mmCIF file with all atom_site columns, C-alpha atoms in Angstrom:
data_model
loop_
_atom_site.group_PDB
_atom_site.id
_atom_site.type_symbol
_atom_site.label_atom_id
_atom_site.label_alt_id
_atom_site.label_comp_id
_atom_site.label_asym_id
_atom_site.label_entity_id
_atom_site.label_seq_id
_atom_site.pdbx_PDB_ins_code
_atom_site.Cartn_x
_atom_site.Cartn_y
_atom_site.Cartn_z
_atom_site.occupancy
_atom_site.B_iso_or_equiv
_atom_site.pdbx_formal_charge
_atom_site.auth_seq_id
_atom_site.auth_comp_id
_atom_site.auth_asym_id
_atom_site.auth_atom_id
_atom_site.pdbx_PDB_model_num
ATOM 1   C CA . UNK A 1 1   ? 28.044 53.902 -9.867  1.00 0.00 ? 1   UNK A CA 1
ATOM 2   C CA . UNK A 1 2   ? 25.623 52.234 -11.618 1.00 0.00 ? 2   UNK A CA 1
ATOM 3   C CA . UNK A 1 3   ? 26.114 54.671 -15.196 1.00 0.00 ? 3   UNK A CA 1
ATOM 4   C CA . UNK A 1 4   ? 29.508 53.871 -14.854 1.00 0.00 ? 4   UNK A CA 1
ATOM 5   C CA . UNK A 1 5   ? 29.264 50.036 -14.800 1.00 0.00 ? 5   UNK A CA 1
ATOM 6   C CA . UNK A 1 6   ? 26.337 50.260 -18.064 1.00 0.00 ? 6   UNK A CA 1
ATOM 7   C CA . UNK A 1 7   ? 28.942 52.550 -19.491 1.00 0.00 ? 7   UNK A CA 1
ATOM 8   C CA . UNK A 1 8   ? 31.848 50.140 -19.448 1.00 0.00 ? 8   UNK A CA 1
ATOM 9   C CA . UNK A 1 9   ? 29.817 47.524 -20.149 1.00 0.00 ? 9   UNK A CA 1
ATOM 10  C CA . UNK A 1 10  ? 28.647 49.105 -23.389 1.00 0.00 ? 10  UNK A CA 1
ATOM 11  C CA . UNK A 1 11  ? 32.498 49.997 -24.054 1.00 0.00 ? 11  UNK A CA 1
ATOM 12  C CA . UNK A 1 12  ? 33.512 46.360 -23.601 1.00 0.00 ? 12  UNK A CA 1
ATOM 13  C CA . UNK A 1 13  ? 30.510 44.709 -26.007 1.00 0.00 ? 13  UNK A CA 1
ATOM 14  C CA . UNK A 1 14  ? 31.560 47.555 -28.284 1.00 0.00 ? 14  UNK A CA 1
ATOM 15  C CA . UNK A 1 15  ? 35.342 46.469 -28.329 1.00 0.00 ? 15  UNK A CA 1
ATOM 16  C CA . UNK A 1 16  ? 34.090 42.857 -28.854 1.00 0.00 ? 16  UNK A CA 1
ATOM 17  C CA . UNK A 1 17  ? 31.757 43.479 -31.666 1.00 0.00 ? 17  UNK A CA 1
ATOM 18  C CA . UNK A 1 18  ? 34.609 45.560 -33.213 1.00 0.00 ? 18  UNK A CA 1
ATOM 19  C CA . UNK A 1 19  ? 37.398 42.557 -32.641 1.00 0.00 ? 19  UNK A CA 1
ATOM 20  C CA . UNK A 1 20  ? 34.846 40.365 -34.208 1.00 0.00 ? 20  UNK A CA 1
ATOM 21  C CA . UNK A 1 21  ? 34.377 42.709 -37.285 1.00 0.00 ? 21  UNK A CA 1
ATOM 22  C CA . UNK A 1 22  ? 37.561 42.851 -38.134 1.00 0.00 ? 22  UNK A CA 1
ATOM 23  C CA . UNK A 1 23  ? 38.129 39.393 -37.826 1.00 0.00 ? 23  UNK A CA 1
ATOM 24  C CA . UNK A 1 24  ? 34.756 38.489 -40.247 1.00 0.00 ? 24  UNK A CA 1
ATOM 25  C CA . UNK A 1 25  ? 36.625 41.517 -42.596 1.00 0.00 ? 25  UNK A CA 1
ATOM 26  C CA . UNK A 1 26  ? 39.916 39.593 -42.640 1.00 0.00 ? 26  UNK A CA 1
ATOM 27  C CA . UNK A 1 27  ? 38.404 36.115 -43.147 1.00 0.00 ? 27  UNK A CA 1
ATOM 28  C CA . UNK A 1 28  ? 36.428 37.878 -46.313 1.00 0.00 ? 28  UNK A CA 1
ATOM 29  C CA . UNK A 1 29  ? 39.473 39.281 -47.326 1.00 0.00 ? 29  UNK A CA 1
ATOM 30  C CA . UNK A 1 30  ? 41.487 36.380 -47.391 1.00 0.00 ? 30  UNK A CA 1
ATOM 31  C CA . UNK A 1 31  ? 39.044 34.307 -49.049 1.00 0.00 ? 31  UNK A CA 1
ATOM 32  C CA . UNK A 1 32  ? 39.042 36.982 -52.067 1.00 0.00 ? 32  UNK A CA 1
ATOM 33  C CA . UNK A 1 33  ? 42.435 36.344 -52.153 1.00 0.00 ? 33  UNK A CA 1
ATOM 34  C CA . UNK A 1 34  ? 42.805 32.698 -52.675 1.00 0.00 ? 34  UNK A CA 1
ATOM 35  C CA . UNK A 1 35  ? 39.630 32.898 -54.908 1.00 0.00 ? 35  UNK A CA 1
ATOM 36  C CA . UNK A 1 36  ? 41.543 35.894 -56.664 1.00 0.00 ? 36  UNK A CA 1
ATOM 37  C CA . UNK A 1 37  ? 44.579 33.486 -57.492 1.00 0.00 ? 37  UNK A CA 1
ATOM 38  C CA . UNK A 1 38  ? 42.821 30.350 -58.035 1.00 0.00 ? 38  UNK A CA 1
ATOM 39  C CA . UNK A 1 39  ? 40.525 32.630 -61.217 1.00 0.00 ? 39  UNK A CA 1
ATOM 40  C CA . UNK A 1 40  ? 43.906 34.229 -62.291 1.00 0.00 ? 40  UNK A CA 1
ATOM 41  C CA . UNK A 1 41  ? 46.722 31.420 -62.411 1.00 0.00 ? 41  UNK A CA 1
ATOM 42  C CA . UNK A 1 42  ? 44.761 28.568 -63.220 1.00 0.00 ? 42  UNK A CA 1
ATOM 43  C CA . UNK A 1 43  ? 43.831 28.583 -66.759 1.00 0.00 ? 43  UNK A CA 1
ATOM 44  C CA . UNK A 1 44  ? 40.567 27.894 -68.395 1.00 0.00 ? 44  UNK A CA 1
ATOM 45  C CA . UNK A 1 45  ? 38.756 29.261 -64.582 1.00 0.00 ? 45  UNK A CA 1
ATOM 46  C CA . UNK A 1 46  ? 36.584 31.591 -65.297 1.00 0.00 ? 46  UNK A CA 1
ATOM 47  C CA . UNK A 1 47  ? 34.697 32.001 -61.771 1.00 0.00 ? 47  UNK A CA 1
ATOM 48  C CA . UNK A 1 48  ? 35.216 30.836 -58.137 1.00 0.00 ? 48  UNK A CA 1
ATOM 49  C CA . UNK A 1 49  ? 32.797 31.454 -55.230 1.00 0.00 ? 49  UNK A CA 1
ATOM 50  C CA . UNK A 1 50  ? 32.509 30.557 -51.585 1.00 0.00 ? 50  UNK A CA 1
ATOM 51  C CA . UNK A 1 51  ? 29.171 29.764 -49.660 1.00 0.00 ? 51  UNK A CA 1
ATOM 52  C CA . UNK A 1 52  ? 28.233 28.884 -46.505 1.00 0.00 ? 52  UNK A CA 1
ATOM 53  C CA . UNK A 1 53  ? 27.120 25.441 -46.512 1.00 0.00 ? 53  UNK A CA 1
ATOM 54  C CA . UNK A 1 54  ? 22.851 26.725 -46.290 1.00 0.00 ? 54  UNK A CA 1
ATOM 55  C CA . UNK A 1 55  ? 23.564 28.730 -49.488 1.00 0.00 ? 55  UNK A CA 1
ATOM 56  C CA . UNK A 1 56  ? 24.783 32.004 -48.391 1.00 0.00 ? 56  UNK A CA 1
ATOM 57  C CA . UNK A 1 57  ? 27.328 33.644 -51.176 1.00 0.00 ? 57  UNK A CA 1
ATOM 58  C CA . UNK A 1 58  ? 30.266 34.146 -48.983 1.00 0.00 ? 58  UNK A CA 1
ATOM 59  C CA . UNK A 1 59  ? 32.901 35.867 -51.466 1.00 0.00 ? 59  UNK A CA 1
ATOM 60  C CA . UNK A 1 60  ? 33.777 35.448 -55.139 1.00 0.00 ? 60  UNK A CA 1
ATOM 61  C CA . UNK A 1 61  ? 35.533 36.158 -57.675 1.00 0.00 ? 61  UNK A CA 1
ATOM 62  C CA . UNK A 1 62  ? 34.360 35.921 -61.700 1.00 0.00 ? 62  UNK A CA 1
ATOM 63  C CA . UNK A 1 63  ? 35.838 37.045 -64.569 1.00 0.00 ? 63  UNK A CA 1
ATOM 64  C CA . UNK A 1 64  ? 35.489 40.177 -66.356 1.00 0.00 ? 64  UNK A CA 1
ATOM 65  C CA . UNK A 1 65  ? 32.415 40.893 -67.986 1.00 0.00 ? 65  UNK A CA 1
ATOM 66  C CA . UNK A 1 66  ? 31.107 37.616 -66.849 1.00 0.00 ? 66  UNK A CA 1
ATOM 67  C CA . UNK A 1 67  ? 27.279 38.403 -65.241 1.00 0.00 ? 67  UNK A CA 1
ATOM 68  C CA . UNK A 1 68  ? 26.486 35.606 -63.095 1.00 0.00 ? 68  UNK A CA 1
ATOM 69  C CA . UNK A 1 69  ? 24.102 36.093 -60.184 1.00 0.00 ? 69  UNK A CA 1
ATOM 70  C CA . UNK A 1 70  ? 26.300 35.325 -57.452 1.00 0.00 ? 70  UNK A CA 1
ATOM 71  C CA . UNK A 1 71  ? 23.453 34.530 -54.364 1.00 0.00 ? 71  UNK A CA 1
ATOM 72  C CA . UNK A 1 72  ? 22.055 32.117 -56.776 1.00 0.00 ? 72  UNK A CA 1
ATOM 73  C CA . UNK A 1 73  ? 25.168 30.215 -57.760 1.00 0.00 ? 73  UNK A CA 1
ATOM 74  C CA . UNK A 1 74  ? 25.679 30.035 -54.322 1.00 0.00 ? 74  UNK A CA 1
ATOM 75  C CA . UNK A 1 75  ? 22.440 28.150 -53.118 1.00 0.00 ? 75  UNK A CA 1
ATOM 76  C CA . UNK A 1 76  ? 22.718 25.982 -56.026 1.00 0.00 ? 76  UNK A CA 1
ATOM 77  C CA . UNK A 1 77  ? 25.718 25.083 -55.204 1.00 0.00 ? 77  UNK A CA 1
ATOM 78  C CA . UNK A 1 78  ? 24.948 24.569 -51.450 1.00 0.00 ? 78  UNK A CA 1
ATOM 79  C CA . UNK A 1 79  ? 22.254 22.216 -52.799 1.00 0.00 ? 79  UNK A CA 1
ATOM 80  C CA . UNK A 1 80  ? 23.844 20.348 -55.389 1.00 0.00 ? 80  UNK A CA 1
ATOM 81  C CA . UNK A 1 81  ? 26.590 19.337 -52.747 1.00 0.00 ? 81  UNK A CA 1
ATOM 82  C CA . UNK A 1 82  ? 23.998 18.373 -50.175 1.00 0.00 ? 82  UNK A CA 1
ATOM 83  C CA . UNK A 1 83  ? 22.723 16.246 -52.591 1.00 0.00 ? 83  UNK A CA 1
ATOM 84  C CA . UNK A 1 84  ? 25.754 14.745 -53.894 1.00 0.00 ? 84  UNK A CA 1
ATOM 85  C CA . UNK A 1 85  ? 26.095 13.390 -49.826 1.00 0.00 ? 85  UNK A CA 1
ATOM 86  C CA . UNK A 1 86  ? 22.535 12.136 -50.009 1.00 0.00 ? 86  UNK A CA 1
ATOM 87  C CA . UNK A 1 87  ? 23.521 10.541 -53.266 1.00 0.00 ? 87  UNK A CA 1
ATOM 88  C CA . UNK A 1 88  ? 26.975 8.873  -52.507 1.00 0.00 ? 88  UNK A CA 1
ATOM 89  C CA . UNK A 1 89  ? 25.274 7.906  -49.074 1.00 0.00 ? 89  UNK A CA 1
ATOM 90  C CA . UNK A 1 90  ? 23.406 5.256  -50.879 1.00 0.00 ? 90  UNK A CA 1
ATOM 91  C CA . UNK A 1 91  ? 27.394 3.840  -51.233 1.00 0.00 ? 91  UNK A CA 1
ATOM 92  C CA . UNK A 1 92  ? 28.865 4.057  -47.854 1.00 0.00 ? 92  UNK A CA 1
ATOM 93  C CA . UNK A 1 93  ? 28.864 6.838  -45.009 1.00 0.00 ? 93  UNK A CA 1
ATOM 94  C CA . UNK A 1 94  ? 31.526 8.919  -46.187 1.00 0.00 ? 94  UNK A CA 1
ATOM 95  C CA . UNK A 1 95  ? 30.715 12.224 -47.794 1.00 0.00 ? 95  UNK A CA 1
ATOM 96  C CA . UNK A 1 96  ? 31.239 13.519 -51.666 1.00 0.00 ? 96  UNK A CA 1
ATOM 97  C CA . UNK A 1 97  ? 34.472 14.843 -51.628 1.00 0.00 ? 97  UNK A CA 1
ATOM 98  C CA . UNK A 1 98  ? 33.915 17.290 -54.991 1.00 0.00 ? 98  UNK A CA 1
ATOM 99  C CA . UNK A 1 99  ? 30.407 16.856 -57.312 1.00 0.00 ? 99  UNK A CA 1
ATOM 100 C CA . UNK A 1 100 ? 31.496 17.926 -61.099 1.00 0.00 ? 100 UNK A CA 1
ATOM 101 C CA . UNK A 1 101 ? 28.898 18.846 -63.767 1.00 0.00 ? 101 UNK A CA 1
ATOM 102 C CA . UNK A 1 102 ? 29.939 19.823 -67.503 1.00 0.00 ? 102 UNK A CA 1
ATOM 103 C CA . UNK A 1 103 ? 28.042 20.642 -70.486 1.00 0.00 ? 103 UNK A CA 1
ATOM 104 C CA . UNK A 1 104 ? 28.812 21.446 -74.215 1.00 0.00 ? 104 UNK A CA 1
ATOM 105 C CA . UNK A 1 105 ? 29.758 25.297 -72.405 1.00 0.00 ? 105 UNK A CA 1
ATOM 106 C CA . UNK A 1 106 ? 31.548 24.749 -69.562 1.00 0.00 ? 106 UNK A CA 1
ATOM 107 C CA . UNK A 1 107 ? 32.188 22.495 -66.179 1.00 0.00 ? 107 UNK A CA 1
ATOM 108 C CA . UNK A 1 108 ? 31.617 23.410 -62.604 1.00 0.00 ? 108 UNK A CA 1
ATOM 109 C CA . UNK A 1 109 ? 33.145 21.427 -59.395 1.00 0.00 ? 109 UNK A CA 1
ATOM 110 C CA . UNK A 1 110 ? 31.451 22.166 -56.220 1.00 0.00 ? 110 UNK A CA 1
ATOM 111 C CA . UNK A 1 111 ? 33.712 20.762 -53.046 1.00 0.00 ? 111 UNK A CA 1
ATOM 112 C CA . UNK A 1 112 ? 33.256 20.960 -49.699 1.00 0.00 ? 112 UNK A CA 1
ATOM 113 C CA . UNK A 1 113 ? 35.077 23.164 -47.360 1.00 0.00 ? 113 UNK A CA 1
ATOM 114 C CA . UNK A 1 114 ? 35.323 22.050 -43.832 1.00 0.00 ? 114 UNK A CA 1
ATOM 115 C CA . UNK A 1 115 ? 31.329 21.245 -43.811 1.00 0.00 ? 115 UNK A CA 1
ATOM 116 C CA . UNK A 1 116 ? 30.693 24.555 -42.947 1.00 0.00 ? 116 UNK A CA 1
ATOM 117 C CA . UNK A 1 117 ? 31.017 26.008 -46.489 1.00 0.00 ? 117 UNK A CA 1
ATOM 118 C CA . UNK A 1 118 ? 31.692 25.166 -50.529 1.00 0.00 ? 118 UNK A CA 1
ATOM 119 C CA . UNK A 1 119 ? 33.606 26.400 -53.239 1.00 0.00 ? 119 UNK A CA 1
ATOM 120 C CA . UNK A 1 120 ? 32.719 26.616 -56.394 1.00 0.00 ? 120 UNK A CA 1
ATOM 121 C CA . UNK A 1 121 ? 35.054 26.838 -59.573 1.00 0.00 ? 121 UNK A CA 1
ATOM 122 C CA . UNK A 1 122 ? 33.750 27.515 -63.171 1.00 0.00 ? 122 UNK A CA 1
ATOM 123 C CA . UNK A 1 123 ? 35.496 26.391 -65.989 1.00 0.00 ? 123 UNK A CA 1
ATOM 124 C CA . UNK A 1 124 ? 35.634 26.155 -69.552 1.00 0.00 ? 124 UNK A CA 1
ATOM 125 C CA . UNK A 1 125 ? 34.616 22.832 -70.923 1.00 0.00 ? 125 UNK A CA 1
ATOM 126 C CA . UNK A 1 126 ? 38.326 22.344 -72.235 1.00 0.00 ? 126 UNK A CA 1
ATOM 127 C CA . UNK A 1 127 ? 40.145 22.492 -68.911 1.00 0.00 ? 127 UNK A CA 1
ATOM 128 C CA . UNK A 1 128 ? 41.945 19.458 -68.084 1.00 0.00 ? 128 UNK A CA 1
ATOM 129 C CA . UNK A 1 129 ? 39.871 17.943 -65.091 1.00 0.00 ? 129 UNK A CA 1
ATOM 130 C CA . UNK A 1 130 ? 42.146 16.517 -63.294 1.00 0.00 ? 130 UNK A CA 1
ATOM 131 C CA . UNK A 1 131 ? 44.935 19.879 -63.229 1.00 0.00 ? 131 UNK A CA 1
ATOM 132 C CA . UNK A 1 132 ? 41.483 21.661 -62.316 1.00 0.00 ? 132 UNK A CA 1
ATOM 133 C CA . UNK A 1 133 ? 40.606 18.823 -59.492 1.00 0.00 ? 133 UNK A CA 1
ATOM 134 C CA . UNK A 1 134 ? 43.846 19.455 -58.095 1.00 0.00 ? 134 UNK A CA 1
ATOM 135 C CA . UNK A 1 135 ? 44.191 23.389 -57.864 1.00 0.00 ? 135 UNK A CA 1
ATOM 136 C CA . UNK A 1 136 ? 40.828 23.712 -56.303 1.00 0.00 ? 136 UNK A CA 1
ATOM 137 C CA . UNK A 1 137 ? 41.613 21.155 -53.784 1.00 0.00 ? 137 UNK A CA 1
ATOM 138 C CA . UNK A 1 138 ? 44.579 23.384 -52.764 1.00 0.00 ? 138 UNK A CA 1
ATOM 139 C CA . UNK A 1 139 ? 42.309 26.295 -52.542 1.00 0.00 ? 139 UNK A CA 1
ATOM 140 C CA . UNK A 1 140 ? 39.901 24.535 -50.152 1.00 0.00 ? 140 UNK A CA 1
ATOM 141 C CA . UNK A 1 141 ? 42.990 23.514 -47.976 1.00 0.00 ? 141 UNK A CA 1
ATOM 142 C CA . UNK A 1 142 ? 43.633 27.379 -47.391 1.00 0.00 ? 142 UNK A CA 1
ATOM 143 C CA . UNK A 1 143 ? 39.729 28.551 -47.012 1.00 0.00 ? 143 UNK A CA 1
ATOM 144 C CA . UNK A 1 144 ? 39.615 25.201 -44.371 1.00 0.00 ? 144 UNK A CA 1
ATOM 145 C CA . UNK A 1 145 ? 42.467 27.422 -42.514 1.00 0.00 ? 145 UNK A CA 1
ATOM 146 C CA . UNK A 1 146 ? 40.161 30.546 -42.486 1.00 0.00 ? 146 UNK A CA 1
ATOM 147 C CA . UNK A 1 147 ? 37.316 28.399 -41.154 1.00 0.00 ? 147 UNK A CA 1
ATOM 148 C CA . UNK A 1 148 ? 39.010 26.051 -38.862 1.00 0.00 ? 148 UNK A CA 1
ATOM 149 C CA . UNK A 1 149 ? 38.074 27.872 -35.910 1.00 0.00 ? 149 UNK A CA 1
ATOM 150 C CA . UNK A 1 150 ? 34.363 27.453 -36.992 1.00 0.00 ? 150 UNK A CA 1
ATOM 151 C CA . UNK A 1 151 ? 34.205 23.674 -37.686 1.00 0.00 ? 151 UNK A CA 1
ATOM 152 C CA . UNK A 1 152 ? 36.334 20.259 -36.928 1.00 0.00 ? 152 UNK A CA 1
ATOM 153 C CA . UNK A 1 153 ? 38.053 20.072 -40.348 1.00 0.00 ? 153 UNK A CA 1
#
């Protein structure tokens, strides 16, 4: 009796760790996807990434030949948001909503998704700012979706 209850048991936490997999897989896939679109139809993107909000690189997507270490990006990313809200806190209590750096080569914008995560969009320094503000706001309203079961949004 008491093999066939560890047996079941072992079947059940199996079935569980498997629902949860494919949920994690599904999440990861989605995100690809809305990085996917937000490199290919906006133009002058060159890169997009997700990361958990400690640094982890979550998914991305760069452009071809573009060699970019992606678990670095990542943290940096994570960091430079946290502290954009350290920064803006001197203002007020409300959080940075985006933190945008741009050099002679390029611009990134780092916003936050959900406070459980960032995204990060490269772009060439000629992008208009404001077109790219507003796409990658629309991508972090679909990854909040994916992660609104992990955090108040």
């Amino acid at each position: 009796m008491g093999e066939q209850r560890d047996h079941q048991e072992r079947l059940k936490k199996q079935t569980r760790d498997a629902d949860d997999s494919d949920v994690t897989d599904e999440i990861t896939r989605s995100m690809h996807l809305v990085l996917h679109h937000l490199v290919e139809h906006t133009p002058g993107v060159t890169g997009a990434l997700v990361a958990s909000a400690d640094g982890f690189t979550l998914a991305s997507r760069l452009a071809p030949h573009t060699e970019i270490d992606t678990a670095g990006l990542g943290a940096m990313a994570a960091a430079a948001l946290a502290l954009s809200n350290q920064l803006v806190g001197t203002v007020g209590e409300a959080r940075a909503n985006v933190s945008h750096h741009q050099s002679a080569e390029g611009q990134v914008l780092i916003l936050p998704i959900a406070h459980v995560a960032v995204l990060t969009v490269l772009a060439t320094t000629g992008t208009d700012l404001a077109r790219l503000a507003e796409v990658s706001r629309e991508s972090v309203h679909s990854l909040q979706r994916l992660f609104r079961g992990l955090a108040t949004v």
